[in-house]
């Protein structure tokens, strides 16, 4: 059991990091096309970190934000892998391990209605904590970005989960989902990195307006 958990954590961390690197590569390509100067957080690191970034840059063809990729790696190891490893075992115990159409539909519906929203919320708060931001900033990010993320996931994950439950052997399900997750985490990396300034106070949720109003009274 411990080995299976470690394997799920290791796979998730690597795949989430790959998704972020893929996203950064696409963003770097867009910057080159638009003529913008690429800037990343890696430039603010120590000399050793800068050397590592230069080495990776020579391989990837762009300067990566290694700290950003490390955050995705950590979330994969500490949240995504363990969460879905345990969650899918619970779904199997609840619905059964069959691959008939009725069982697959039940598992897909349960996973998308419960696992996906709960993980997505945990993801935003975990990423916010790793960025060193206050909880209120994480709440604002969740308020601004949760609905578009859920909508996008509704197009993507039910199909992936149906294939996963219907055709993929149980020991390979986490691996299959992580393969799908390369593309999904590239999208999530874009979601997290886009409009981060808004989450710091430009766009605030209704709870922040109520708190500000109460302080004025």
mmCIF file of C-alpha atoms in Angstrom, residues 67-148:
data_model
loop_
_atom_site.group_PDB
_atom_site.id
_atom_site.type_symbol
_atom_site.label_atom_id
_atom_site.label_comp_id
_atom_site.label_asym_id
_atom_site.label_seq_id
_atom_site.Cartn_x
_atom_site.Cartn_y
_atom_site.Cartn_z
ATOM 1 C CA UNK A 67 9.924 27.950 -8.720
ATOM 2 C CA UNK A 68 6.562 27.797 -10.486
ATOM 3 C CA UNK A 69 7.317 24.291 -11.776
ATOM 4 C CA UNK A 70 8.446 23.235 -8.299
ATOM 5 C CA UNK A 71 5.080 24.306 -6.896
ATOM 6 C CA UNK A 72 3.272 22.091 -9.376
ATOM 7 C CA UNK A 73 5.655 19.245 -8.532
ATOM 8 C CA UNK A 74 4.882 19.661 -4.818
ATOM 9 C CA UNK A 75 1.123 19.759 -5.339
ATOM 10 C CA UNK A 76 1.329 16.600 -7.418
ATOM 11 C CA UNK A 77 3.340 14.773 -4.758
ATOM 12 C CA UNK A 78 1.454 15.971 -1.702
ATOM 13 C CA UNK A 79 -2.100 16.435 -2.984
ATOM 14 C CA UNK A 80 -2.995 15.070 -6.401
ATOM 15 C CA UNK A 81 -1.363 11.641 -6.226
ATOM 16 C CA UNK A 82 -2.454 10.677 -2.697
ATOM 17 C CA UNK A 83 -5.915 12.229 -3.128
ATOM 18 C CA UNK A 84 -6.876 10.330 -6.265
ATOM 19 C CA UNK A 85 -5.140 7.131 -5.177
ATOM 20 C CA UNK A 86 -7.356 6.971 -2.102
ATOM 21 C CA UNK A 87 -10.426 8.478 -3.748
ATOM 22 C CA UNK A 88 -10.628 5.973 -6.602
ATOM 23 C CA UNK A 89 -10.266 3.119 -4.138
ATOM 24 C CA UNK A 90 -13.295 4.496 -2.317
ATOM 25 C CA UNK A 91 -15.238 4.828 -5.549
ATOM 26 C CA UNK A 92 -14.429 1.216 -6.425
ATOM 27 C CA UNK A 93 -15.552 0.101 -2.976
ATOM 28 C CA UNK A 94 -18.774 2.089 -3.268
ATOM 29 C CA UNK A 95 -19.801 1.235 -6.832
ATOM 30 C CA UNK A 96 -17.840 -1.910 -7.605
ATOM 31 C CA UNK A 97 -14.963 -2.783 -9.903
ATOM 32 C CA UNK A 98 -17.020 -3.795 -12.943
ATOM 33 C CA UNK A 99 -16.505 -2.271 -16.368
ATOM 34 C CA UNK A 100 -20.097 -2.573 -17.627
ATOM 35 C CA UNK A 101 -21.818 0.554 -18.914
ATOM 36 C CA UNK A 102 -23.939 1.151 -15.800
ATOM 37 C CA UNK A 103 -20.952 0.908 -13.450
ATOM 38 C CA UNK A 104 -18.811 3.160 -15.636
ATOM 39 C CA UNK A 105 -21.548 5.799 -15.781
ATOM 40 C CA UNK A 106 -21.983 5.712 -12.013
ATOM 41 C CA UNK A 107 -18.267 6.023 -11.370
ATOM 42 C CA UNK A 108 -17.901 8.833 -13.881
ATOM 43 C CA UNK A 109 -20.823 10.753 -12.382
ATOM 44 C CA UNK A 110 -19.612 10.315 -8.806
ATOM 45 C CA UNK A 111 -16.048 11.275 -9.684
ATOM 46 C CA UNK A 112 -17.013 14.396 -11.573
ATOM 47 C CA UNK A 113 -19.628 15.530 -9.058
ATOM 48 C CA UNK A 114 -17.488 15.013 -5.954
ATOM 49 C CA UNK A 115 -13.797 14.365 -6.604
ATOM 50 C CA UNK A 116 -13.213 16.986 -9.288
ATOM 51 C CA UNK A 117 -14.751 19.977 -7.439
ATOM 52 C CA UNK A 118 -13.157 19.075 -4.100
ATOM 53 C CA UNK A 119 -9.718 18.541 -5.641
ATOM 54 C CA UNK A 120 -9.935 21.751 -7.678
ATOM 55 C CA UNK A 121 -10.728 23.794 -4.565
ATOM 56 C CA UNK A 122 -7.872 22.122 -2.694
ATOM 57 C CA UNK A 123 -5.569 22.769 -5.655
ATOM 58 C CA UNK A 124 -6.166 26.521 -5.666
ATOM 59 C CA UNK A 125 -5.606 26.823 -1.919
ATOM 60 C CA UNK A 126 -2.523 24.571 -1.980
ATOM 61 C CA UNK A 127 -0.988 26.552 -4.833
ATOM 62 C CA UNK A 128 -1.824 29.787 -3.035
ATOM 63 C CA UNK A 129 -0.118 28.539 0.146
ATOM 64 C CA UNK A 130 3.018 27.555 -1.782
ATOM 65 C CA UNK A 131 3.077 31.038 -3.322
ATOM 66 C CA UNK A 132 3.084 32.488 0.210
ATOM 67 C CA UNK A 133 -0.169 34.385 -0.284
ATOM 68 C CA UNK A 134 -2.809 35.007 2.428
ATOM 69 C CA UNK A 135 -5.858 32.769 2.576
ATOM 70 C CA UNK A 136 -8.051 35.674 1.429
ATOM 71 C CA UNK A 137 -6.086 35.847 -1.833
ATOM 72 C CA UNK A 138 -6.678 32.143 -2.377
ATOM 73 C CA UNK A 139 -10.380 32.652 -1.742
ATOM 74 C CA UNK A 140 -10.457 35.436 -4.343
ATOM 75 C CA UNK A 141 -8.680 33.243 -6.888
ATOM 76 C CA UNK A 142 -11.135 30.458 -6.238
ATOM 77 C CA UNK A 143 -14.063 32.868 -6.572
ATOM 78 C CA UNK A 144 -12.748 34.227 -9.881
ATOM 79 C CA UNK A 145 -11.510 31.015 -11.482
ATOM 80 C CA UNK A 146 -13.469 28.077 -10.060
ATOM 81 C CA UNK A 147 -16.478 28.305 -12.376
ATOM 82 C CA UNK A 148 -14.492 28.534 -15.663
#
